[in-house]
Amino acid sequence: MDKKLKEILLNKNIWFFTAITFIFFGMLIKMEFAADSYATLTFSLRELIGQFAPLGRFVLVIAFGITKILELKSETTYLLSYILAIVCMSVSLYKLYNLIKPDIQSNIAKKIIPILIILNAFSIELFLYIEKGIMVFAVLMCILAVCDIKKWLETKQKKYLITTFIFMLLANFSYQGVVGIFVAISLVYILKYSKNIKQFIVNNVVVALSYGIPAIIDYALIKILYSSGRVSGSIILSESLQKIFTNTQGMITSTYGILPEYFLMTFIILAILLLIYEIIKQKIDIKNKVIDILKVVYIIAGVIFATVAPQLMQNTDSIWFVARSTYTYAALFGILVLYMFMNYKINKEVKYITIILSIVLLVVQFYRFSVVETDRYKVNAIDYEITRKIVNQIDEYEKETGNKITKLAVYEDESLEFTYSGRFATGDTNLKAYYKDWSIQYIIRYYSGRYLELVAPDSDMEEEFKQEDWTTFENEQIIFEGDTLNICRY
C-alpha cells in the first residue's frame, strides 16, 4: 500500500493534470452559489429526496443525504463536494491519458487531448452547482467505462462488459447529462477494433447497449417510483424532435456564449479539414478514401447523437439545452484530434497546426471560464446584499407592527432580467437568485433561517404595485402587508 501511494505521489502526470484542473477551477474553492444551491443546502432530508430521486440521481441523494444526517455545515458540504470534483476531474484526465498513450506518438498531444475532451468548454457548468462533486464523479465513471469497453474490444472477455455496465449505471445514477462522453470516446475505439463490417456492427451494438441499458434502468426506476418529474408527462415526438433540432443548431453556433459565437464550430471545421487532408494524401484508392471520410462523418454524427439522446427521454416541455446537459458535444474537437493522431502519420506542419489550434482553444476557454467564475461571485455578492437588506426590513417591520412575516408573494415586472447589469449569464449559469420565485424563498431561508410559505400574488396588488410606496433594492422592490412579504422583481 505504501509503495502504491509513493508511486502515485511521485507520478508527474498525475500532478500535471491536477495542476491543470486547479488552473481552470481553482478560483471556485471559495464557496459560490447557483440559484439551486440555496434550496439544496436548506433542504431537509425528505425535501432532498423529493427533489433529486425523481430525477434518477440516486448517488447524489445518498451522498447529500449523509451530509444532512451528519448535519454538516454548508461550507463543509461545499468543500467536500469541491474536493471530490477536483479529484474526479484530475483522475479522469489521467485515466484517459493512460488509455490513449499507446496509440499516440506525440508527447504533447498525449497530454493535450485528454484536456480537450474532458475539461472541455462545457465542463465549467459541472463546477457551478453545489453537487459538483457528484456531477464530475459521473464523468469519471464514464471514463472508467471507456477503459473497460476498450479492454472488451481487445479481448472479448465478458467480465469487462460487467464492469462497464456497473460504471455506466453509477454514472446515470449520478448525473445523466454527461453519459454521452462514454459513447463519444468509444467511437474511436470501435473503428480501431473493427476489421470488417460484421465486427463493426457487433461493436456498435455492444457499446450502444452498454450506454442504453443503464440509462433505461435509471429511467424505469424513475417511472416506477415516481409519477412526476422530467421523464413523466407527455412526449410529443414531432415537437420534441423540432425542439431538439433548433436547440442543437444554437448549441453548435453559440456554445451558449461560453465561447465566442462560431468559435468552437470553426475549430471543429478546421479539425475536419485537417483530417480530410490527411486522408487525401494517403496512397490508397478512391474507395478507401471515401470510407475513411465516412468514418469521420460517423464520429461527428455519433458524438452529436450521444449529446442529444438523453433529451429524447424527457417529456417535451422539459427539454432544456444547457452546457452541463450537452457536455459531450464540446468534446468533439478533442475527439477528432484523437482520431487523427491515432490513425495517420502526421507530418510536422499538421502536427504543429493542430497543437497550436488546441492551445489557442484552451487559452480562450480559460479566459472565458475566468469571466464566468468572476461574475459568479459578483452576482452572489449582490444577491447577498439584497437579502441582508430585506431580512433587516422584515425585522424592523415585525418590531414596529407586531406582525409575524410567514408568507412570500412574488411579482414579476415586464422588464425582468436574468442577472444583474454587466454580468455574464447563460442558461442557468449566473442567474440572480431573485429571478425565480422559488429561489427567492430559499435564499431568504438560507441567510435568515426563516421559512416563508410561497403564496400566489394578489391580483389587485399586482396592478397597483408601481404606484405603491415600495422599498427598492437593486432590481427588486418590497412591501409588507399583514403577514406577507411582497417582492416585485425586475
mmCIF file of C-alpha atoms in Angstrom, residues 125-303:
data_model
loop_
_atom_site.group_PDB
_atom_site.id
_atom_site.type_symbol
_atom_site.label_atom_id
_atom_site.label_comp_id
_atom_site.label_asym_id
_atom_site.label_seq_id
_atom_site.Cartn_x
_atom_site.Cartn_y
_atom_site.Cartn_z
ATOM 1 C CA GLU A 125 -21.178 24.237 -15.656
ATOM 2 C CA LEU A 126 -20.422 20.967 -13.890
ATOM 3 C CA PHE A 127 -18.444 23.014 -11.361
ATOM 4 C CA LEU A 128 -21.107 25.664 -10.753
ATOM 5 C CA TYR A 129 -23.516 23.625 -8.639
ATOM 6 C CA ILE A 130 -23.253 22.504 -5.029
ATOM 7 C CA GLU A 131 -23.456 18.915 -6.309
ATOM 8 C CA LYS A 132 -20.347 19.461 -8.491
ATOM 9 C CA GLY A 133 -18.534 16.531 -6.883
ATOM 10 C CA ILE A 134 -21.224 14.057 -7.920
ATOM 11 C CA MET A 135 -21.552 15.552 -11.416
ATOM 12 C CA VAL A 136 -17.825 15.169 -12.110
ATOM 13 C CA PHE A 137 -17.903 11.752 -10.433
ATOM 14 C CA ALA A 138 -20.297 10.787 -13.252
ATOM 15 C CA VAL A 139 -17.643 11.864 -15.768
ATOM 16 C CA LEU A 140 -15.049 9.678 -14.030
ATOM 17 C CA MET A 141 -17.409 6.694 -14.131
ATOM 18 C CA CYS A 142 -17.810 7.206 -17.893
ATOM 19 C CA ILE A 143 -14.042 7.300 -18.407
ATOM 20 C CA LEU A 144 -13.592 4.111 -16.375
ATOM 21 C CA ALA A 145 -16.323 2.556 -18.515
ATOM 22 C CA VAL A 146 -14.435 3.570 -21.680
ATOM 23 C CA CYS A 147 -11.271 1.956 -20.309
ATOM 24 C CA ASP A 148 -13.119 -1.322 -19.763
ATOM 25 C CA ILE A 149 -15.050 -1.316 -23.040
ATOM 26 C CA LYS A 150 -11.687 -0.898 -24.781
ATOM 27 C CA LYS A 151 -10.448 -3.981 -22.909
ATOM 28 C CA TRP A 152 -13.530 -5.874 -24.128
ATOM 29 C CA LEU A 153 -12.907 -4.726 -27.699
ATOM 30 C CA GLU A 154 -9.360 -6.082 -27.387
ATOM 31 C CA THR A 155 -10.042 -9.357 -25.556
ATOM 32 C CA LYS A 156 -13.811 -10.034 -25.820
ATOM 33 C CA GLN A 157 -13.771 -11.084 -22.136
ATOM 34 C CA LYS A 158 -17.280 -10.726 -20.678
ATOM 35 C CA LYS A 159 -16.038 -9.513 -17.292
ATOM 36 C CA TYR A 160 -15.222 -6.166 -18.885
ATOM 37 C CA LEU A 161 -18.816 -5.798 -20.074
ATOM 38 C CA ILE A 162 -19.993 -6.320 -16.499
ATOM 39 C CA THR A 163 -17.675 -3.647 -15.098
ATOM 40 C CA THR A 164 -18.590 -1.296 -17.947
ATOM 41 C CA PHE A 165 -22.261 -1.781 -17.074
ATOM 42 C CA ILE A 166 -21.597 -1.030 -13.386
ATOM 43 C CA PHE A 167 -19.651 2.141 -14.166
ATOM 44 C CA MET A 168 -22.335 3.388 -16.562
ATOM 45 C CA LEU A 169 -25.098 2.628 -14.073
ATOM 46 C CA LEU A 170 -23.269 4.689 -11.438
ATOM 47 C CA ALA A 171 -22.803 7.479 -13.988
ATOM 48 C CA ASN A 172 -26.534 7.536 -14.767
ATOM 49 C CA PHE A 173 -27.384 7.443 -11.054
ATOM 50 C CA SER A 174 -25.096 10.460 -10.555
ATOM 51 C CA TYR A 175 -25.787 12.808 -13.487
ATOM 52 C CA GLN A 176 -27.239 11.771 -16.826
ATOM 53 C CA GLY A 177 -26.100 14.886 -18.706
ATOM 54 C CA VAL A 178 -22.528 13.621 -19.165
ATOM 55 C CA VAL A 179 -23.028 9.933 -20.040
ATOM 56 C CA GLY A 180 -22.689 10.600 -23.775
ATOM 57 C CA ILE A 181 -18.936 11.092 -23.309
ATOM 58 C CA PHE A 182 -18.679 7.293 -22.985
ATOM 59 C CA VAL A 183 -20.072 6.854 -26.491
ATOM 60 C CA ALA A 184 -18.062 9.753 -27.935
ATOM 61 C CA ILE A 185 -14.698 8.277 -26.931
ATOM 62 C CA SER A 186 -15.758 4.691 -27.634
ATOM 63 C CA LEU A 187 -16.491 5.550 -31.278
ATOM 64 C CA VAL A 188 -12.768 5.968 -31.934
ATOM 65 C CA TYR A 189 -12.030 2.532 -30.485
ATOM 66 C CA ILE A 190 -14.933 0.890 -32.302
ATOM 67 C CA LEU A 191 -13.265 1.960 -35.544
ATOM 68 C CA LYS A 192 -9.870 0.778 -34.351
ATOM 69 C CA TYR A 193 -11.037 -2.708 -33.397
ATOM 70 C CA SER A 194 -13.474 -3.331 -36.270
ATOM 71 C CA LYS A 195 -11.636 -5.123 -39.068
ATOM 72 C CA ASN A 196 -14.782 -5.858 -41.049
ATOM 73 C CA ILE A 197 -18.459 -4.881 -41.309
ATOM 74 C CA LYS A 198 -19.622 -7.684 -39.006
ATOM 75 C CA GLN A 199 -17.225 -6.642 -36.236
ATOM 76 C CA PHE A 200 -18.216 -3.008 -36.746
ATOM 77 C CA ILE A 201 -21.910 -3.821 -36.302
ATOM 78 C CA VAL A 202 -21.324 -6.044 -33.268
ATOM 79 C CA ASN A 203 -19.049 -3.484 -31.590
ATOM 80 C CA ASN A 204 -21.586 -0.713 -32.175
ATOM 81 C CA VAL A 205 -24.394 -2.825 -30.734
ATOM 82 C CA VAL A 206 -22.365 -3.689 -27.627
ATOM 83 C CA VAL A 207 -21.377 -0.064 -26.991
ATOM 84 C CA ALA A 208 -24.957 1.069 -27.615
ATOM 85 C CA LEU A 209 -26.282 -1.494 -25.119
ATOM 86 C CA SER A 210 -23.588 -0.565 -22.581
ATOM 87 C CA TYR A 211 -24.798 3.027 -22.897
ATOM 88 C CA GLY A 212 -28.502 2.338 -23.275
ATOM 89 C CA ILE A 213 -29.305 -0.385 -20.730
ATOM 90 C CA PRO A 214 -28.088 1.580 -17.662
ATOM 91 C CA ALA A 215 -29.956 4.638 -18.939
ATOM 92 C CA ILE A 216 -33.137 2.606 -19.394
ATOM 93 C CA ILE A 217 -32.796 1.130 -15.893
ATOM 94 C CA ASP A 218 -32.451 4.623 -14.435
ATOM 95 C CA TYR A 219 -35.428 5.783 -16.494
ATOM 96 C CA ALA A 220 -37.526 2.763 -15.478
ATOM 97 C CA LEU A 221 -36.804 3.304 -11.778
ATOM 98 C CA ILE A 222 -37.981 6.899 -12.075
ATOM 99 C CA LYS A 223 -41.167 5.837 -13.861
ATOM 100 C CA ILE A 224 -41.854 3.078 -11.322
ATOM 101 C CA LEU A 225 -41.047 5.048 -8.167
ATOM 102 C CA TYR A 226 -42.293 8.495 -9.153
ATOM 103 C CA SER A 227 -45.265 9.706 -11.143
ATOM 104 C CA SER A 228 -43.905 13.242 -11.611
ATOM 105 C CA GLY A 229 -40.625 14.633 -12.854
ATOM 106 C CA ARG A 230 -38.931 15.354 -16.140
ATOM 107 C CA VAL A 231 -39.473 11.900 -17.581
ATOM 108 C CA SER A 232 -43.170 11.934 -16.799
ATOM 109 C CA GLY A 233 -45.744 13.903 -18.722
ATOM 110 C CA SER A 234 -46.377 13.762 -22.428
ATOM 111 C CA ILE A 235 -43.753 13.212 -25.107
ATOM 112 C CA ILE A 236 -44.917 14.656 -28.411
ATOM 113 C CA LEU A 237 -42.269 13.203 -30.705
ATOM 114 C CA SER A 238 -42.614 15.697 -33.562
ATOM 115 C CA GLU A 239 -42.404 18.665 -31.178
ATOM 116 C CA SER A 240 -39.526 17.097 -29.257
ATOM 117 C CA LEU A 241 -37.540 16.499 -32.440
ATOM 118 C CA GLN A 242 -38.169 20.048 -33.654
ATOM 119 C CA LYS A 243 -37.148 21.465 -30.285
ATOM 120 C CA ILE A 244 -34.002 19.310 -30.212
ATOM 121 C CA PHE A 245 -33.080 20.269 -33.777
ATOM 122 C CA THR A 246 -33.478 24.005 -33.099
ATOM 123 C CA ASN A 247 -31.553 23.854 -29.832
ATOM 124 C CA THR A 248 -28.802 21.740 -31.383
ATOM 125 C CA GLN A 249 -28.264 24.411 -34.038
ATOM 126 C CA GLY A 250 -27.976 27.049 -31.331
ATOM 127 C CA MET A 251 -25.595 24.920 -29.284
ATOM 128 C CA ILE A 252 -23.284 24.379 -32.272
ATOM 129 C CA THR A 253 -23.115 28.038 -33.298
ATOM 130 C CA SER A 254 -23.285 29.860 -29.966
ATOM 131 C CA THR A 255 -21.931 27.352 -27.398
ATOM 132 C CA TYR A 256 -24.310 29.152 -25.011
ATOM 133 C CA GLY A 257 -21.993 32.164 -25.045
ATOM 134 C CA ILE A 258 -19.347 30.312 -23.048
ATOM 135 C CA LEU A 259 -17.051 30.648 -26.066
ATOM 136 C CA PRO A 260 -17.384 33.378 -28.718
ATOM 137 C CA GLU A 261 -20.055 32.692 -31.321
ATOM 138 C CA TYR A 262 -18.954 30.242 -34.057
ATOM 139 C CA PHE A 263 -15.590 29.846 -32.274
ATOM 140 C CA LEU A 264 -15.791 26.140 -31.391
ATOM 141 C CA MET A 265 -17.604 25.380 -34.645
ATOM 142 C CA THR A 266 -14.708 26.951 -36.567
ATOM 143 C CA PHE A 267 -12.170 24.824 -34.716
ATOM 144 C CA ILE A 268 -14.196 21.672 -35.360
ATOM 145 C CA ILE A 269 -14.361 22.527 -39.083
ATOM 146 C CA LEU A 270 -10.591 23.085 -39.117
ATOM 147 C CA ALA A 271 -10.069 19.687 -37.462
ATOM 148 C CA ILE A 272 -12.293 18.090 -40.107
ATOM 149 C CA LEU A 273 -10.324 19.779 -42.897
ATOM 150 C CA LEU A 274 -7.027 18.584 -41.425
ATOM 151 C CA LEU A 275 -8.420 15.060 -41.257
ATOM 152 C CA ILE A 276 -9.614 15.215 -44.863
ATOM 153 C CA TYR A 277 -6.170 16.476 -45.885
ATOM 154 C CA GLU A 278 -4.553 13.505 -44.134
ATOM 155 C CA ILE A 279 -6.998 11.127 -45.823
ATOM 156 C CA ILE A 280 -6.458 12.577 -49.312
ATOM 157 C CA LYS A 281 -2.667 12.461 -49.119
ATOM 158 C CA GLN A 282 -2.697 8.727 -48.295
ATOM 159 C CA LYS A 283 -1.564 6.376 -51.063
ATOM 160 C CA ILE A 284 -4.815 4.433 -51.256
ATOM 161 C CA ASP A 285 -7.565 4.165 -53.847
ATOM 162 C CA ILE A 286 -10.614 6.444 -54.015
ATOM 163 C CA LYS A 287 -12.907 3.837 -52.491
ATOM 164 C CA ASN A 288 -10.827 3.590 -49.303
ATOM 165 C CA LYS A 289 -10.502 7.363 -49.117
ATOM 166 C CA VAL A 290 -14.287 7.654 -49.236
ATOM 167 C CA ILE A 291 -14.559 5.020 -46.493
ATOM 168 C CA ASP A 292 -12.103 6.972 -44.343
ATOM 169 C CA ILE A 293 -14.113 10.170 -44.827
ATOM 170 C CA LEU A 294 -17.278 8.278 -43.871
ATOM 171 C CA LYS A 295 -15.528 7.223 -40.664
ATOM 172 C CA VAL A 296 -15.097 10.906 -39.784
ATOM 173 C CA VAL A 297 -18.786 11.506 -40.537
ATOM 174 C CA TYR A 298 -19.612 8.533 -38.293
ATOM 175 C CA ILE A 299 -17.682 10.085 -35.395
ATOM 176 C CA ILE A 300 -19.312 13.501 -35.819
ATOM 177 C CA ALA A 301 -22.823 12.039 -36.117
ATOM 178 C CA GLY A 302 -22.193 9.701 -33.176
ATOM 179 C CA VAL A 303 -20.997 12.485 -30.882
#
